[in-house]
mmCIF file of C-alpha atoms in Angstrom:
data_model
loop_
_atom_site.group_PDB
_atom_site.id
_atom_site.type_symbol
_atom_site.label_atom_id
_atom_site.label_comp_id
_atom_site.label_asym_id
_atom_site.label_seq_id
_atom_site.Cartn_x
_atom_site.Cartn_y
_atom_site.Cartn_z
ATOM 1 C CA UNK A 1 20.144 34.806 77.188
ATOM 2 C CA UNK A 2 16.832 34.050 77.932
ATOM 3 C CA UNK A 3 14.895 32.054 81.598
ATOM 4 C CA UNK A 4 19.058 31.801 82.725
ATOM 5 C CA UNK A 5 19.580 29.191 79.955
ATOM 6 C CA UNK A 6 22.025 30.051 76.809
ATOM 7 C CA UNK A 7 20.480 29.974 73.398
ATOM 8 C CA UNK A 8 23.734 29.477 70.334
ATOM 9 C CA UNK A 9 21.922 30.240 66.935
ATOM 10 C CA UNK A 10 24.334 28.577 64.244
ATOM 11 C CA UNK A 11 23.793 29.696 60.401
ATOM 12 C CA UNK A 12 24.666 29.530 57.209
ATOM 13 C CA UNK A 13 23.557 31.392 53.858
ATOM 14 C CA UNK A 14 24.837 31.256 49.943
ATOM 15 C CA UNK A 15 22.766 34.589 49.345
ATOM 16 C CA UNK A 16 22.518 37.740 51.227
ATOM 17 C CA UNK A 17 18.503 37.738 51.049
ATOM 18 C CA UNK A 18 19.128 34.292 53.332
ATOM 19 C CA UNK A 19 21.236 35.606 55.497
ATOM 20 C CA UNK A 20 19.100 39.207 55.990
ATOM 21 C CA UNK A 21 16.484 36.646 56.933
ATOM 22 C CA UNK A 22 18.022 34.883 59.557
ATOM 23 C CA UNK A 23 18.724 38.078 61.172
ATOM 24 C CA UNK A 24 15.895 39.191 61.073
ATOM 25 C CA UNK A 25 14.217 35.651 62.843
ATOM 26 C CA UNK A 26 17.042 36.121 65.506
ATOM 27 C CA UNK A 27 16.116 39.187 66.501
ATOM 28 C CA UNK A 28 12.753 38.818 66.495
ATOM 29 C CA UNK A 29 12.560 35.471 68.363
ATOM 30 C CA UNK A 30 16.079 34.934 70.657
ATOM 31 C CA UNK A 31 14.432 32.597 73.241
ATOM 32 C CA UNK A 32 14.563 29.386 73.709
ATOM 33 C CA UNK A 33 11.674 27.010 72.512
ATOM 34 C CA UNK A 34 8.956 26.742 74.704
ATOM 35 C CA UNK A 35 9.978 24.398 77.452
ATOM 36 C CA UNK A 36 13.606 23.007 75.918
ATOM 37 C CA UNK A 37 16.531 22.883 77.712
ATOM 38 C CA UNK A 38 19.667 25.060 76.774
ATOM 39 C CA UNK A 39 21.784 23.576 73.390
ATOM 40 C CA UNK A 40 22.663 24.807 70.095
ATOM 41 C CA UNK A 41 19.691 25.823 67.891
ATOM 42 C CA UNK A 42 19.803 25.683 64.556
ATOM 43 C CA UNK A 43 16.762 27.148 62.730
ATOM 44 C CA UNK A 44 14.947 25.454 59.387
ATOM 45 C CA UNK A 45 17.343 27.514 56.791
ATOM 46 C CA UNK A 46 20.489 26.358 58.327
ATOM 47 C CA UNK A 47 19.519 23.188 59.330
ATOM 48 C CA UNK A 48 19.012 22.338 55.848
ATOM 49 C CA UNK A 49 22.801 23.125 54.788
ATOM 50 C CA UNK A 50 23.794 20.703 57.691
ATOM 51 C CA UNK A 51 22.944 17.916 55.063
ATOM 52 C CA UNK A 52 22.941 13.756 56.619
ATOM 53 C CA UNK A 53 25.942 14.079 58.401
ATOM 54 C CA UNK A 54 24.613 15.556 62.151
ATOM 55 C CA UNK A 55 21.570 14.231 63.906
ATOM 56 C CA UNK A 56 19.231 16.776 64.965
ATOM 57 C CA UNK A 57 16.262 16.945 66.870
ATOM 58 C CA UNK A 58 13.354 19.240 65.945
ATOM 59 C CA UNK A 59 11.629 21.711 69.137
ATOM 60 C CA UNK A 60 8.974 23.777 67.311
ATOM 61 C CA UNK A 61 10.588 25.212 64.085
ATOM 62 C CA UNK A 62 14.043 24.803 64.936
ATOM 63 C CA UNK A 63 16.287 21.943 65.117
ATOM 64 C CA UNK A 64 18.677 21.052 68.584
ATOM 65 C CA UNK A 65 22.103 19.846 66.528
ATOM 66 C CA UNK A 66 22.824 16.157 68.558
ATOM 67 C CA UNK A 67 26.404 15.831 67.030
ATOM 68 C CA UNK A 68 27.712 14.203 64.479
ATOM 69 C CA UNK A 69 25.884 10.808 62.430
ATOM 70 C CA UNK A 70 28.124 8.172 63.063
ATOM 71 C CA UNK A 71 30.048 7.501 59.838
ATOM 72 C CA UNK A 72 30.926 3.600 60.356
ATOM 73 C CA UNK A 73 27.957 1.432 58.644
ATOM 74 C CA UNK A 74 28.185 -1.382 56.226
ATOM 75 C CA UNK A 75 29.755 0.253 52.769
ATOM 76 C CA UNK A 76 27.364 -0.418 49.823
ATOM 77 C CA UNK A 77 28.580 -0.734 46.182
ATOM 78 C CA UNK A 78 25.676 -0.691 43.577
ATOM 79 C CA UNK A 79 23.317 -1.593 46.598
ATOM 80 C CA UNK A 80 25.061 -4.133 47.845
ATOM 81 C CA UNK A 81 27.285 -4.445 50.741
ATOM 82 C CA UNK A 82 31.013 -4.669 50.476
ATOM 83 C CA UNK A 83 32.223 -7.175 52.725
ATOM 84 C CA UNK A 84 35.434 -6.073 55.339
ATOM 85 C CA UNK A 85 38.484 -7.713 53.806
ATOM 86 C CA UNK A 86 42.013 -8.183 55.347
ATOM 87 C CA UNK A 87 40.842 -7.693 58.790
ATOM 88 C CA UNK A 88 39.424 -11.338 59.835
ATOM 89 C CA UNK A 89 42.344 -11.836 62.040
ATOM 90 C CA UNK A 90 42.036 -8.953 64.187
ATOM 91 C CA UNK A 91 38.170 -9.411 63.862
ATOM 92 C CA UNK A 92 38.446 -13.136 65.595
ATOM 93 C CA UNK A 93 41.011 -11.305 68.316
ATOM 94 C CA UNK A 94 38.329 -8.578 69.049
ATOM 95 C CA UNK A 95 35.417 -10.706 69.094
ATOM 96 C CA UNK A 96 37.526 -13.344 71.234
ATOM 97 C CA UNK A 97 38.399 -10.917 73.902
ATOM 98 C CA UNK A 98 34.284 -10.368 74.687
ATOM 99 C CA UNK A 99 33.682 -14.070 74.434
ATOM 100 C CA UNK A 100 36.534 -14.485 77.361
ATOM 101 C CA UNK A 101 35.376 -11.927 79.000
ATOM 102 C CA UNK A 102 31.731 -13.517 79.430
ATOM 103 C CA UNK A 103 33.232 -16.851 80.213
ATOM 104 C CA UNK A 104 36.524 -15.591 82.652
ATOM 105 C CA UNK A 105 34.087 -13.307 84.154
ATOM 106 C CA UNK A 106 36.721 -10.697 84.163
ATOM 107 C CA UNK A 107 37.710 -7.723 82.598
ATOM 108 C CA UNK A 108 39.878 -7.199 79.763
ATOM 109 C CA UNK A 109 40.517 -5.052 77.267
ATOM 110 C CA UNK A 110 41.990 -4.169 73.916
ATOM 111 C CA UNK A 111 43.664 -1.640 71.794
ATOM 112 C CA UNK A 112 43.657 -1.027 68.209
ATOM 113 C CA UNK A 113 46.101 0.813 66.207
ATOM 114 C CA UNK A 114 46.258 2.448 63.122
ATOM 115 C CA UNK A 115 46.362 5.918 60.882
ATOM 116 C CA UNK A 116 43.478 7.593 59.936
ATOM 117 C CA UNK A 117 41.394 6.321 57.355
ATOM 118 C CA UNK A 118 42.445 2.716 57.957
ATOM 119 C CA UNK A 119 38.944 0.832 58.929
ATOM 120 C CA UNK A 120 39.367 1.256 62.705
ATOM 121 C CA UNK A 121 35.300 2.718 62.864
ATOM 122 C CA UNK A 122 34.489 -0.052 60.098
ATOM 123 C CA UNK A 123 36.377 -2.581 62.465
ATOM 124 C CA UNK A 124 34.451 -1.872 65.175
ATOM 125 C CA UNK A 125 31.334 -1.539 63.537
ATOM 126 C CA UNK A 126 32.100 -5.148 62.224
ATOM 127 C CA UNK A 127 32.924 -6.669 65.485
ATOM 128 C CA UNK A 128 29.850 -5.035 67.247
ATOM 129 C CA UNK A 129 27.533 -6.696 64.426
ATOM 130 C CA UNK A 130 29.068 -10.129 64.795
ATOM 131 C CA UNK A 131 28.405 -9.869 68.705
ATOM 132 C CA UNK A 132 25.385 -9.130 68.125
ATOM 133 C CA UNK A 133 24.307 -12.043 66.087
ATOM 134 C CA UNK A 134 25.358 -14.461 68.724
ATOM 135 C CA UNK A 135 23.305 -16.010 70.492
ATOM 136 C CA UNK A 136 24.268 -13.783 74.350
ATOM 137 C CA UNK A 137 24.715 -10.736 72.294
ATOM 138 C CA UNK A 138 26.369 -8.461 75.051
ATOM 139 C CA UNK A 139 25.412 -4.416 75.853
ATOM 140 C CA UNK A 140 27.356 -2.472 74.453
ATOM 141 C CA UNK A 141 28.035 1.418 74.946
ATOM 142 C CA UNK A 142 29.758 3.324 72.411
ATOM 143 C CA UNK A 143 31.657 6.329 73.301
ATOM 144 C CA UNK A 144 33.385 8.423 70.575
ATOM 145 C CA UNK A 145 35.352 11.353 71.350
ATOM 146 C CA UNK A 146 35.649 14.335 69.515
ATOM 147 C CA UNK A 147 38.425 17.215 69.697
ATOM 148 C CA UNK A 148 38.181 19.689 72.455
ATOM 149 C CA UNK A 149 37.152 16.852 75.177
ATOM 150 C CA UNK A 150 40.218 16.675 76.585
ATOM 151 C CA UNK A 151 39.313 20.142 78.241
ATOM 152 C CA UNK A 152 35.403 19.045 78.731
ATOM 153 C CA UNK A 153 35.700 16.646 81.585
ATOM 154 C CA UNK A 154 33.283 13.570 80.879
ATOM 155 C CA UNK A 155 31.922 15.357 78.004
ATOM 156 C CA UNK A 156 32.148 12.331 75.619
ATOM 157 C CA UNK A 157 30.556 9.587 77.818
ATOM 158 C CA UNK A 158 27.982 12.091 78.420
ATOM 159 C CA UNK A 159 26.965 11.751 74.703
ATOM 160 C CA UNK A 160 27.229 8.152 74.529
ATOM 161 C CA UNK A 161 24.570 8.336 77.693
ATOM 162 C CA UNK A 162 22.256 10.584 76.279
ATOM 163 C CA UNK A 163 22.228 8.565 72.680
ATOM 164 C CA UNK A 164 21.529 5.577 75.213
ATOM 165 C CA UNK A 165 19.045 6.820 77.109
ATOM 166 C CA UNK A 166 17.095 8.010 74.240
ATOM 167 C CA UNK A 167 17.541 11.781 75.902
ATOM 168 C CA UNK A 168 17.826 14.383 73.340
ATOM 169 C CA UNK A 169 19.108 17.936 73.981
ATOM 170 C CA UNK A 170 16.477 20.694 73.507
ATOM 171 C CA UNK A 171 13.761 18.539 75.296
ATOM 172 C CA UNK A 172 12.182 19.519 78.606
ATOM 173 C CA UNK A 173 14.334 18.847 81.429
ATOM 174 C CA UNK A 174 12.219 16.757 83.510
ATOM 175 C CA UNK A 175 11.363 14.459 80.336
ATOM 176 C CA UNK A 176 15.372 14.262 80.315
ATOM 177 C CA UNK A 177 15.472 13.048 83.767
ATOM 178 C CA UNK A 178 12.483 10.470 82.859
ATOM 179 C CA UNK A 179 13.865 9.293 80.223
ATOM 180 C CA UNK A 180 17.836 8.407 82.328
ATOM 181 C CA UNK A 181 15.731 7.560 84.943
ATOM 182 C CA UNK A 182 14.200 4.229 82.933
ATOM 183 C CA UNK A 183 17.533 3.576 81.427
ATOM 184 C CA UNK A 184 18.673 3.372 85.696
ATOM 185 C CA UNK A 185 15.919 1.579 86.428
ATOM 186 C CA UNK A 186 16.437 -1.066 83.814
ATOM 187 C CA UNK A 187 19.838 -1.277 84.943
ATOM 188 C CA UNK A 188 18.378 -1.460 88.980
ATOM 189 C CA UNK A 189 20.502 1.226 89.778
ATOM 190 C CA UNK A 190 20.270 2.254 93.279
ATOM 191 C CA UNK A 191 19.506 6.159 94.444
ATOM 192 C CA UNK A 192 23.298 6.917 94.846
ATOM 193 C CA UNK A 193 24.570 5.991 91.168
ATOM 194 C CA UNK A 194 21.273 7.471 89.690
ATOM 195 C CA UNK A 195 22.312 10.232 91.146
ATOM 196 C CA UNK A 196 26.161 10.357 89.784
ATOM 197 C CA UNK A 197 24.615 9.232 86.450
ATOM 198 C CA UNK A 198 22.264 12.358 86.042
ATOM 199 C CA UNK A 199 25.324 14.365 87.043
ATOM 200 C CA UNK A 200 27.325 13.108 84.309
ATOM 201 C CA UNK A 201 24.597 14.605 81.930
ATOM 202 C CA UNK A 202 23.226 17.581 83.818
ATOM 203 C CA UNK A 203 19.982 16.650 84.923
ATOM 204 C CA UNK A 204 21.058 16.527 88.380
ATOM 205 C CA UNK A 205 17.700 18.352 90.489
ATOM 206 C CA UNK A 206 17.522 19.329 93.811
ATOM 207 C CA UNK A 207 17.262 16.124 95.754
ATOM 208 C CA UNK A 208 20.519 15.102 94.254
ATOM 209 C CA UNK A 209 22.827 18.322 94.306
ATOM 210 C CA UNK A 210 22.590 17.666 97.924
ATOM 211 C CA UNK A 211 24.600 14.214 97.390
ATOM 212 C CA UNK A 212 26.588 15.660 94.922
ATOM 213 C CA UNK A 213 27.846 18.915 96.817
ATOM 214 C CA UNK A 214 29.824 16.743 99.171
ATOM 215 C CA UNK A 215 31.263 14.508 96.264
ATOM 216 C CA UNK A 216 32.618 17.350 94.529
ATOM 217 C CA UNK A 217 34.626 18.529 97.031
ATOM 218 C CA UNK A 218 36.523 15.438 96.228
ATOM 219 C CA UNK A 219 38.154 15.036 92.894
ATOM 220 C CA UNK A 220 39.081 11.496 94.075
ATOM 221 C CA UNK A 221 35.553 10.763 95.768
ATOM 222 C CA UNK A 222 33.249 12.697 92.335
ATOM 223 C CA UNK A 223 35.552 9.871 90.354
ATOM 224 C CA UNK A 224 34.538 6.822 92.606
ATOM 225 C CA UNK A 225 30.872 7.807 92.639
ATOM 226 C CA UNK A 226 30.513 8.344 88.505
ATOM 227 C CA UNK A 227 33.198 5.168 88.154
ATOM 228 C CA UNK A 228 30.508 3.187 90.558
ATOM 229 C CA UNK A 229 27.378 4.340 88.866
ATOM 230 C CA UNK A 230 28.880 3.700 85.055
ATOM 231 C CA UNK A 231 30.217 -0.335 86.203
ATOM 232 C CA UNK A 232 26.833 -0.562 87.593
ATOM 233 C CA UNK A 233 25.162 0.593 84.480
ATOM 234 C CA UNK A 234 27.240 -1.990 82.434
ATOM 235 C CA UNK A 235 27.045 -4.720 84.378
ATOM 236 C CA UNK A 236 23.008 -4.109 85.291
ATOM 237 C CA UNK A 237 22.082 -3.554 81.341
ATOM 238 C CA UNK A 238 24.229 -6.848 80.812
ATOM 239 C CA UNK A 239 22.227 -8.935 82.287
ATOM 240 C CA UNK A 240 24.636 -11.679 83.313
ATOM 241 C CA UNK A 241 26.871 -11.196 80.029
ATOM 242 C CA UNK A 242 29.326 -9.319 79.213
ATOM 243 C CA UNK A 243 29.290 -5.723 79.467
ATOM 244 C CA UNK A 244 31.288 -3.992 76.056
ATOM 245 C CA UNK A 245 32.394 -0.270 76.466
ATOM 246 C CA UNK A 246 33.934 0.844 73.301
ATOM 247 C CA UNK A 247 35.909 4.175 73.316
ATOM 248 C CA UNK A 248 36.198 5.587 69.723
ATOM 249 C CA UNK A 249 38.797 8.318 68.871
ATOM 250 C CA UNK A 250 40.258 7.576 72.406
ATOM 251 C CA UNK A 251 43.849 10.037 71.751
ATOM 252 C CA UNK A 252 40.971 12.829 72.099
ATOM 253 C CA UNK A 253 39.492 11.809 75.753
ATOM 254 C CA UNK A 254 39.614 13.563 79.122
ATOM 255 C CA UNK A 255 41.603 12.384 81.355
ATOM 256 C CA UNK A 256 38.831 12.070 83.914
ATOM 257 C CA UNK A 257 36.967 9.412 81.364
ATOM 258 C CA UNK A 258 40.274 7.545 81.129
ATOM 259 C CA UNK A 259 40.653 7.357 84.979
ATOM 260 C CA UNK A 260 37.201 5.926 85.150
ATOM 261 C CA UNK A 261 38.269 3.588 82.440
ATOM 262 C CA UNK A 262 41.103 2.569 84.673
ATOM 263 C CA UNK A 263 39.419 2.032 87.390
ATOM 264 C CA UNK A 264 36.946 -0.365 85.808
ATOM 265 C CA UNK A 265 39.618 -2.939 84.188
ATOM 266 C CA UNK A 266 41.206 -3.214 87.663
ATOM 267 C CA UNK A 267 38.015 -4.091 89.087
ATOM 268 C CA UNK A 268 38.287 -7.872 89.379
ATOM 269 C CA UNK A 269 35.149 -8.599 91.129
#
């Protein structure tokens, strides 16, 4: 514990001299990093084990632990890329569906289908590069769940927000708030949703606790306000085009997420 923020040290060690050593560091220095925000801390031995597959962030000499690299990219063979075969027919659905989207000016949406380890990521990975190649390339967010947020209310579209947003955990709070705050402003977001979007990550401050205390006193009223601020967010950073919101790993979200999701594909306006 340390200035009423939480501080979670994770480490790993192949020798007991390593491990001696990060116990030692912990209990000489258990504080957080001079003026980050509270996340999970991994210092320089560890962070090494952690390999290429999570993104971290570095605050002094330890590094904030993101979440996970995304593992969908084009697959290389002997440097050069392996193209996606067998899936051109559901590739021309998917990228269809935007396209009608942008010209209907409505929402729609689609579902894919299959077991794991049968190219769903590299699917959407595929369809996301050929829309953006077009000539309107549409925004796109990209919000992949991970097990355990079906008990962590919003906690996956609160990633995909700070990835947008450029707003890494560890940092100074108000740079956290700076940083949302030009992704609202881009989007011309009035004072209302930039206040439901900070809430969605935790930078709410003072000013906006006061709009928010009322809200949550209503399940139904919390989910109208974040619903409002994330269709304005869309539809602002679109530009005119179509707005893409891609839900990875979507048997793993909250139900409060999926609501939202509801609530936006009814939307006809």
């Amino acid at each position: 514990q340390a200035d009423s923020s939480a501080c979670v040290f994770v480490v790993g060690a192949t020798t007991r001299t390593d491990a001696d050593s990060i116990r030692e560091h912990e209990v000489r220095d258990t504080r957080l990093p001079q003026g980050a925000s509270a996340g999970v801390f991994v210092y320089a031995n560890a962070a090494r084990l952690l390999g290429d597959r999570f993104e971290l962030h570095w605050v002094e000499n330890y590094a904030c632990v993101l979440g996970e690299q995304p593992t969908a990219q084009e697959q290389l063979l002997l440097g050069r890329v392996v193209p996606m075969v067998g899936r051109e027919a559901e590739l021309a659905q998917l990228v269809a569906v935007v396209q009608a989207v942008a010209a209907d000016r409505a929402p729609r949406s689609a579902l894919v289908l299959a077991p794991p380890g049968h190219g769903k990521s590299r699917l959407r990975f595929e369809v996301l590069r050929q829309l953006s190649a077009s000539a309107r390339a549409p925004w796109h967010l990209l919000v992949r769940f991970e097990p355990g947020d079906r008990d962590a209310p919003l906690a996956g579209l609160a990633r995909a927000l700070r990835a947008t947003a450029g707003v890494a955990f560890g940092t100074a709070r108000v740079d956290q708030r700076a940083q949302l705050g030009a992704l609202a402003h881009q989007a011309k977001l009035g004072p209302a949703q930039s206040t439901f979007l900070a809430s969605i990550i935790d930078v709410a401050d003072d000013a906006d606790e006061t709009v928010l205390a009322l809200a949550r006193q209503s399940p139904a009223m919390m989910r109208e306000g974040v619903g409002d601020a994330l269709r304005a967010l869309v539809l602002g950073l679109a530009g005119g085009g179509a707005g893409v919101l891609v839900l990875e790993d979507a048997h793993w979200a909250d139900s409060a997420a999926l609501s939202i999701v509801d609530d936006l594909l009814v939307d006809q306006e």
